[in-house]
Amino acid sequence: MAEAEKREITIWEKLENIDRRIIYLLLWIAVLWPLLSPIGLPVSISGDTKLAYDTIENIEPGSVVVVSFDFSFAGIPELYPHAIAFLHHLFQKPVKVAIIAIWQEGSLVGEMALKDLCGGKDPRTGIEEIYGKKYGEDWVFLGWIPGGETGMRAFGQDMHTAAPADFWGTPIDQLPMMANIRTAEDVDLLISIESGTPGAPEWVRQWWSVYGTPMIVAIVAVGAPELVPLRQAGQILALLPGVRAAAEYEKLIGRPGLGTSQADALSTSHILVIIFVIIGNIAYFNLRMRGLRR
């Protein structure tokens, strides 16, 4: 009898007191597995993400879209998936795409994203090989526009003065696409991928208020609440916060990527924690019923 009771107590006590090293190991597996190979767990699509997707999906042929990298390397974990997803979607549409950066490091992140989309090749040739978009005619990368909010205003007033050459040093006058694109009035949609100031409030002041340019904003999750009033006022067309929104957009375009991986990792880690909580509670109440816990 004593041996049986001892064996039973040992089983439940082990369940209640699982070695923390085992917990850490299982947590590492739960996080790394989806990061290395996206699972694609079910994710509901928010209204703003669907609106952003539909806006690009139904955009008029020949429209001009400006994509602004308004974040530094620190924002890559949350915002890089947005950048890849937006550019991939835009390069599949019959539109003109001008890529800029209001943040200085944003131009380097933009170059990374473009190379990522074409397998590490020179984007000026690689994008054409993969998407059929010719550099200088269908898209341009103008790089960093200095001056923060002042640069936003200057770029909206006269793009050729604010950005006299592209990221690689080619004079803007040698880019055929820019011949008829000179001010914000020529832009049909602005996409700001951002993590702080300058960002959406400055774009609203310098572009939306002056030119009425529709704007989609992807932002780090912690910064989204500050932009909700702008969204509610209609000054921002769609607001996509954090990795979750990136995973939603990747699902809509049918291209699972970093957003999906990170969302999967969050889900699997949360599921594992819930399992541990359930096991711990079952073990505790079993021992309590046997009078071994208070």
Short mmCIF file of C-alpha atoms in Angstrom, two decimals:
data_model
loop_
_atom_site.label_atom_id
_atom_site.label_comp_id
_atom_site.label_asym_id
_atom_site.label_seq_id
_atom_site.Cartn_x
_atom_site.Cartn_y
_atom_site.Cartn_z
CA MET A 1 0.00 0.00 0.00
CA ALA A 2 2.78 2.40 0.97
CA GLU A 3 4.71 1.63 -2.22
CA ALA A 4 1.64 2.21 -4.40
CA GLU A 5 0.91 5.49 -2.63
CA LYS A 6 4.54 6.52 -2.99
CA ARG A 7 4.56 5.73 -6.71
CA GLU A 8 1.37 7.73 -7.26
CA ILE A 9 2.63 10.74 -5.30
CA THR A 10 5.89 10.72 -7.24
CA ILE A 11 4.04 10.88 -10.57
CA TRP A 12 1.86 13.84 -9.60
CA GLU A 13 4.66 15.69 -7.87
CA LYS A 14 6.78 15.38 -11.00
CA LEU A 15 3.91 16.78 -13.06
CA GLU A 16 3.49 19.64 -10.62
CA ASN A 17 7.21 20.38 -10.46
CA ILE A 18 8.49 19.88 -14.00
CA ASP A 19 12.18 20.78 -14.25
CA ARG A 20 12.42 24.37 -15.48
CA ARG A 21 15.10 23.32 -17.98
CA ILE A 22 12.55 21.11 -19.72
CA ILE A 23 10.11 24.02 -19.82
CA TYR A 24 12.73 26.31 -21.36
CA LEU A 25 13.68 23.67 -23.91
CA LEU A 26 10.07 23.12 -24.97
CA LEU A 27 9.53 26.87 -25.17
CA TRP A 28 12.58 27.27 -27.41
CA ILE A 29 11.23 24.55 -29.69
CA ALA A 30 7.77 26.13 -29.74
CA VAL A 31 9.26 29.48 -30.77
CA LEU A 32 12.00 28.38 -33.18
CA TRP A 33 9.98 25.81 -35.10
CA PRO A 34 7.50 28.30 -36.68
CA LEU A 35 10.24 30.91 -37.13
CA LEU A 36 12.25 28.47 -39.24
CA SER A 37 9.23 27.01 -41.04
CA PRO A 38 5.96 29.01 -40.97
CA ILE A 39 2.99 26.86 -40.01
CA GLY A 40 0.31 29.24 -41.20
CA LEU A 41 -1.99 28.92 -38.20
CA PRO A 42 -5.47 30.40 -38.73
CA VAL A 43 -5.62 34.17 -38.32
CA SER A 44 -8.65 36.41 -38.61
CA ILE A 45 -8.40 39.42 -40.91
CA SER A 46 -9.04 42.84 -39.38
CA GLY A 47 -11.08 45.45 -41.22
CA ASP A 48 -8.16 47.81 -41.76
CA THR A 49 -5.90 45.10 -43.15
CA LYS A 50 -8.63 44.06 -45.59
CA LEU A 51 -9.19 47.71 -46.54
CA ALA A 52 -5.48 48.22 -47.23
CA TYR A 53 -5.38 45.07 -49.34
CA ASP A 54 -8.51 46.01 -51.30
CA THR A 55 -7.19 49.52 -51.90
CA ILE A 56 -4.05 48.17 -53.59
CA GLU A 57 -5.85 45.27 -55.24
CA ASN A 58 -8.38 47.60 -56.91
CA ILE A 59 -6.08 50.54 -57.62
CA GLU A 60 -6.44 52.11 -61.04
CA PRO A 61 -3.80 51.10 -63.62
CA GLY A 62 -1.15 53.76 -64.01
CA SER A 63 -1.65 55.11 -60.49
CA VAL A 64 1.38 56.46 -58.63
CA VAL A 65 2.16 54.98 -55.21
CA VAL A 66 4.81 56.33 -52.85
CA VAL A 67 6.17 53.87 -50.27
CA SER A 68 8.09 55.56 -47.45
CA PHE A 69 10.45 53.68 -45.13
CA ASP A 70 10.02 55.72 -41.97
CA PHE A 71 11.86 53.49 -39.52
CA SER A 72 15.35 52.42 -38.54
CA PHE A 73 16.96 49.01 -38.04
CA ALA A 74 15.34 48.81 -34.59
CA GLY A 75 11.93 48.58 -36.25
CA ILE A 76 12.82 45.67 -38.52
CA PRO A 77 11.27 42.86 -36.39
CA GLU A 78 7.78 44.37 -36.62
CA LEU A 79 7.90 46.41 -39.81
CA TYR A 80 10.11 44.54 -42.26
CA PRO A 81 7.35 41.95 -42.95
CA HIS A 82 5.02 44.83 -43.86
CA ALA A 83 7.60 46.26 -46.27
CA ILE A 84 8.10 42.95 -48.05
CA ALA A 85 4.36 42.28 -48.29
CA PHE A 86 3.46 45.75 -49.60
CA LEU A 87 6.23 45.82 -52.21
CA HIS A 88 5.44 42.29 -53.37
CA HIS A 89 1.78 43.22 -53.83
CA LEU A 90 2.51 46.53 -55.54
CA PHE A 91 5.01 45.01 -57.98
CA GLN A 92 2.24 42.72 -59.18
CA LYS A 93 -0.06 45.62 -60.03
CA PRO A 94 0.05 47.93 -63.09
CA VAL A 95 1.11 50.97 -61.06
CA LYS A 96 4.13 53.24 -60.73
CA VAL A 97 6.01 52.84 -57.44
CA ALA A 98 8.34 55.44 -55.94
CA ILE A 99 10.22 54.24 -52.85
CA ILE A 100 11.67 56.81 -50.44
CA ALA A 101 12.85 57.04 -46.83
CA ILE A 102 12.25 59.90 -44.43
CA TRP A 103 14.42 58.18 -41.82
CA GLN A 104 18.08 57.98 -42.85
CA GLU A 105 18.45 54.28 -41.98
CA GLY A 106 15.20 53.63 -43.79
CA SER A 107 16.95 53.85 -47.15
CA LEU A 108 19.26 50.99 -46.12
CA VAL A 109 16.32 48.92 -44.92
CA GLY A 110 14.59 49.66 -48.22
CA GLU A 111 17.58 48.37 -50.14
CA MET A 112 17.55 45.21 -47.98
CA ALA A 113 13.86 44.64 -48.76
CA LEU A 114 14.35 45.12 -52.49
CA LYS A 115 17.28 42.69 -52.54
CA ASP A 116 15.24 40.22 -50.49
CA LEU A 117 12.47 40.31 -53.08
CA CYS A 118 14.88 39.44 -55.90
CA GLY A 119 17.08 36.91 -54.15
CA GLY A 120 19.99 39.21 -53.33
CA LYS A 121 20.49 40.52 -56.86
CA ASP A 122 20.82 44.15 -57.87
CA PRO A 123 17.20 45.30 -57.53
CA ARG A 124 17.42 47.34 -60.73
CA THR A 125 17.66 44.12 -62.71
CA GLY A 126 16.37 41.54 -60.24
CA ILE A 127 12.93 43.11 -59.81
CA GLU A 128 12.47 43.12 -63.58
CA GLU A 129 13.44 39.43 -63.81
CA ILE A 130 10.93 38.39 -61.15
CA TYR A 131 8.09 40.89 -61.49
CA GLY A 132 8.60 42.27 -64.99
CA LYS A 133 8.91 45.81 -63.62
CA LYS A 134 11.59 47.88 -65.35
CA TYR A 135 13.60 50.23 -63.18
CA GLY A 136 13.19 53.88 -64.07
CA GLU A 137 9.97 53.22 -65.98
CA ASP A 138 7.78 51.24 -63.57
CA TRP A 139 9.49 51.93 -60.26
CA VAL A 140 12.23 54.04 -58.71
CA PHE A 141 14.13 54.07 -55.43
CA LEU A 142 14.89 57.67 -54.50
CA GLY A 143 16.44 56.85 -51.12
CA TRP A 144 16.66 59.19 -48.15
CA ILE A 145 14.83 62.51 -48.23
CA PRO A 146 16.58 64.59 -45.52
CA GLY A 147 14.92 67.11 -43.26
CA GLY A 148 12.22 65.13 -41.47
CA GLU A 149 8.88 66.97 -41.70
CA THR A 150 10.55 69.72 -43.71
CA GLY A 151 11.71 67.07 -46.17
CA MET A 152 8.16 65.72 -46.45
CA ARG A 153 6.90 69.19 -47.36
CA ALA A 154 9.74 69.82 -49.81
CA PHE A 155 9.24 66.43 -51.49
CA GLY A 156 5.53 67.12 -51.87
CA GLN A 157 6.16 70.55 -53.37
CA ASP A 158 8.93 69.60 -55.81
CA MET A 159 10.20 66.02 -55.93
CA HIS A 160 12.90 66.80 -58.46
CA THR A 161 14.47 69.40 -56.16
CA ALA A 162 14.06 67.40 -52.96
CA ALA A 163 15.47 64.23 -54.56
CA PRO A 164 17.76 65.26 -57.44
CA ALA A 165 19.15 61.71 -57.77
CA ASP A 166 18.05 58.21 -56.88
CA PHE A 167 19.57 55.92 -54.23
CA TRP A 168 22.30 54.79 -56.63
CA GLY A 169 23.18 58.30 -57.85
CA THR A 170 21.27 58.38 -61.14
CA PRO A 171 19.92 61.90 -61.79
CA ILE A 172 16.15 61.98 -61.43
CA ASP A 173 15.82 63.57 -64.86
CA GLN A 174 17.20 60.33 -66.33
CA LEU A 175 14.36 58.29 -64.83
CA PRO A 176 11.52 58.36 -67.41
CA MET A 177 8.87 57.51 -64.83
CA MET A 178 9.52 60.73 -62.94
CA ALA A 179 9.04 62.99 -65.97
CA ASN A 180 5.37 63.53 -65.14
CA ILE A 181 5.61 62.97 -61.40
CA ARG A 182 6.70 66.18 -59.77
CA THR A 183 4.52 67.00 -56.76
CA ALA A 184 2.28 65.24 -54.25
CA GLU A 185 -0.66 66.13 -56.50
CA ASP A 186 0.65 63.46 -58.89
CA VAL A 187 0.56 60.77 -56.17
CA ASP A 188 -2.56 58.58 -55.78
CA LEU A 189 -1.56 56.68 -52.62
CA LEU A 190 1.03 57.04 -49.87
CA ILE A 191 2.14 54.05 -47.78
CA SER A 192 4.12 54.94 -44.66
CA ILE A 193 5.87 52.09 -42.82
CA GLU A 194 6.89 53.74 -39.58
CA SER A 195 7.97 53.46 -35.98
CA GLY A 196 7.83 57.00 -34.66
CA THR A 197 8.50 60.65 -35.42
CA PRO A 198 8.49 61.83 -38.15
CA GLY A 199 5.61 59.65 -39.28
CA ALA A 200 1.88 59.72 -39.88
CA PRO A 201 1.04 62.98 -38.02
CA GLU A 202 3.67 64.81 -40.08
CA TRP A 203 2.48 63.18 -43.31
CA VAL A 204 -1.06 64.24 -42.47
CA ARG A 205 0.04 67.85 -41.95
CA GLN A 206 2.21 68.06 -45.05
CA TRP A 207 0.38 65.82 -47.53
CA TRP A 208 -3.16 64.91 -46.49
CA SER A 209 -4.10 68.39 -45.29
CA VAL A 210 -2.58 70.10 -48.33
CA TYR A 211 -3.08 67.62 -51.15
CA GLY A 212 -5.65 65.16 -49.77
CA THR A 213 -3.35 62.21 -50.47
CA PRO A 214 -4.86 58.91 -49.18
CA MET A 215 -2.49 57.18 -46.76
CA ILE A 216 -2.03 53.64 -45.47
CA VAL A 217 0.08 53.34 -42.31
CA ALA A 218 1.88 50.26 -40.95
CA ILE A 219 3.29 50.96 -37.50
CA VAL A 220 4.85 49.20 -34.53
CA ALA A 221 2.08 47.97 -32.25
CA VAL A 222 3.01 50.23 -29.33
CA GLY A 223 2.60 53.34 -31.50
CA ALA A 224 -0.82 52.48 -32.93
CA PRO A 225 -3.00 53.99 -30.15
CA GLU A 226 -1.61 57.47 -30.84
CA LEU A 227 -2.74 57.23 -34.47
CA VAL A 228 -6.26 55.97 -33.79
CA PRO A 229 -7.70 59.54 -33.72
CA LEU A 230 -6.21 60.18 -37.16
CA ARG A 231 -7.74 56.94 -38.40
CA GLN A 232 -11.14 57.79 -36.93
CA ALA A 233 -10.98 61.23 -38.51
CA GLY A 234 -10.39 59.66 -41.93
CA GLN A 235 -6.95 61.22 -42.29
CA ILE A 236 -5.46 57.73 -42.38
CA LEU A 237 -7.19 55.36 -44.76
CA ALA A 238 -6.06 52.14 -43.01
CA LEU A 239 -3.95 51.49 -39.91
CA LEU A 240 -1.97 48.23 -39.67
CA PRO A 241 -0.31 47.73 -36.27
CA GLY A 242 2.48 45.29 -35.53
CA VAL A 243 3.34 41.78 -36.61
CA ARG A 244 -0.23 40.53 -36.36
CA ALA A 245 -1.35 42.88 -39.15
CA ALA A 246 1.65 41.82 -41.26
CA ALA A 247 0.62 38.17 -40.89
CA GLU A 248 -2.91 39.08 -41.94
CA TYR A 249 -1.64 40.87 -45.04
CA GLU A 250 0.64 37.99 -45.95
CA LYS A 251 -2.37 35.69 -45.76
CA LEU A 252 -4.36 37.93 -48.11
CA ILE A 253 -1.59 38.06 -50.72
CA GLY A 254 -0.89 34.33 -50.36
CA ARG A 255 2.76 34.79 -49.44
CA PRO A 256 3.59 33.56 -45.91
CA GLY A 257 6.71 35.25 -44.60
CA LEU A 258 8.27 36.77 -41.50
CA GLY A 259 4.94 38.11 -40.25
CA THR A 260 3.35 34.69 -40.42
CA SER A 261 6.38 33.09 -38.75
CA GLN A 262 6.33 35.54 -35.87
CA ALA A 263 2.56 35.27 -35.41
CA ASP A 264 2.89 31.46 -35.41
CA ALA A 265 5.68 31.66 -32.82
CA LEU A 266 3.51 33.79 -30.55
CA SER A 267 0.60 31.38 -30.93
CA THR A 268 2.63 28.21 -30.30
CA SER A 269 4.36 29.72 -27.25
CA HIS A 270 1.01 30.80 -25.80
CA ILE A 271 -0.46 27.34 -26.43
CA LEU A 272 2.49 25.74 -24.66
CA VAL A 273 2.06 28.05 -21.64
CA ILE A 274 -1.64 27.16 -21.46
CA ILE A 275 -0.77 23.45 -21.55
CA PHE A 276 1.70 23.90 -18.69
CA VAL A 277 -0.92 25.80 -16.66
CA ILE A 278 -3.45 23.01 -17.20
CA ILE A 279 -0.95 20.29 -16.24
CA GLY A 280 0.12 22.23 -13.14
CA ASN A 281 -3.46 22.70 -11.99
CA ILE A 282 -4.42 19.08 -12.59
CA ALA A 283 -1.39 17.94 -10.59
CA TYR A 284 -2.12 20.39 -7.77
CA PHE A 285 -5.77 19.44 -7.35
CA ASN A 286 -4.99 15.72 -7.52
CA LEU A 287 -2.47 16.12 -4.71
CA ARG A 288 -4.90 18.31 -2.78
CA MET A 289 -7.65 15.70 -3.05
CA ARG A 290 -5.24 13.16 -1.55
CA GLY A 291 -4.45 15.50 1.32
CA LEU A 292 -0.90 16.20 0.16
CA ARG A 293 -1.50 19.91 -0.57
CA ARG A 294 -3.41 22.57 1.29
#
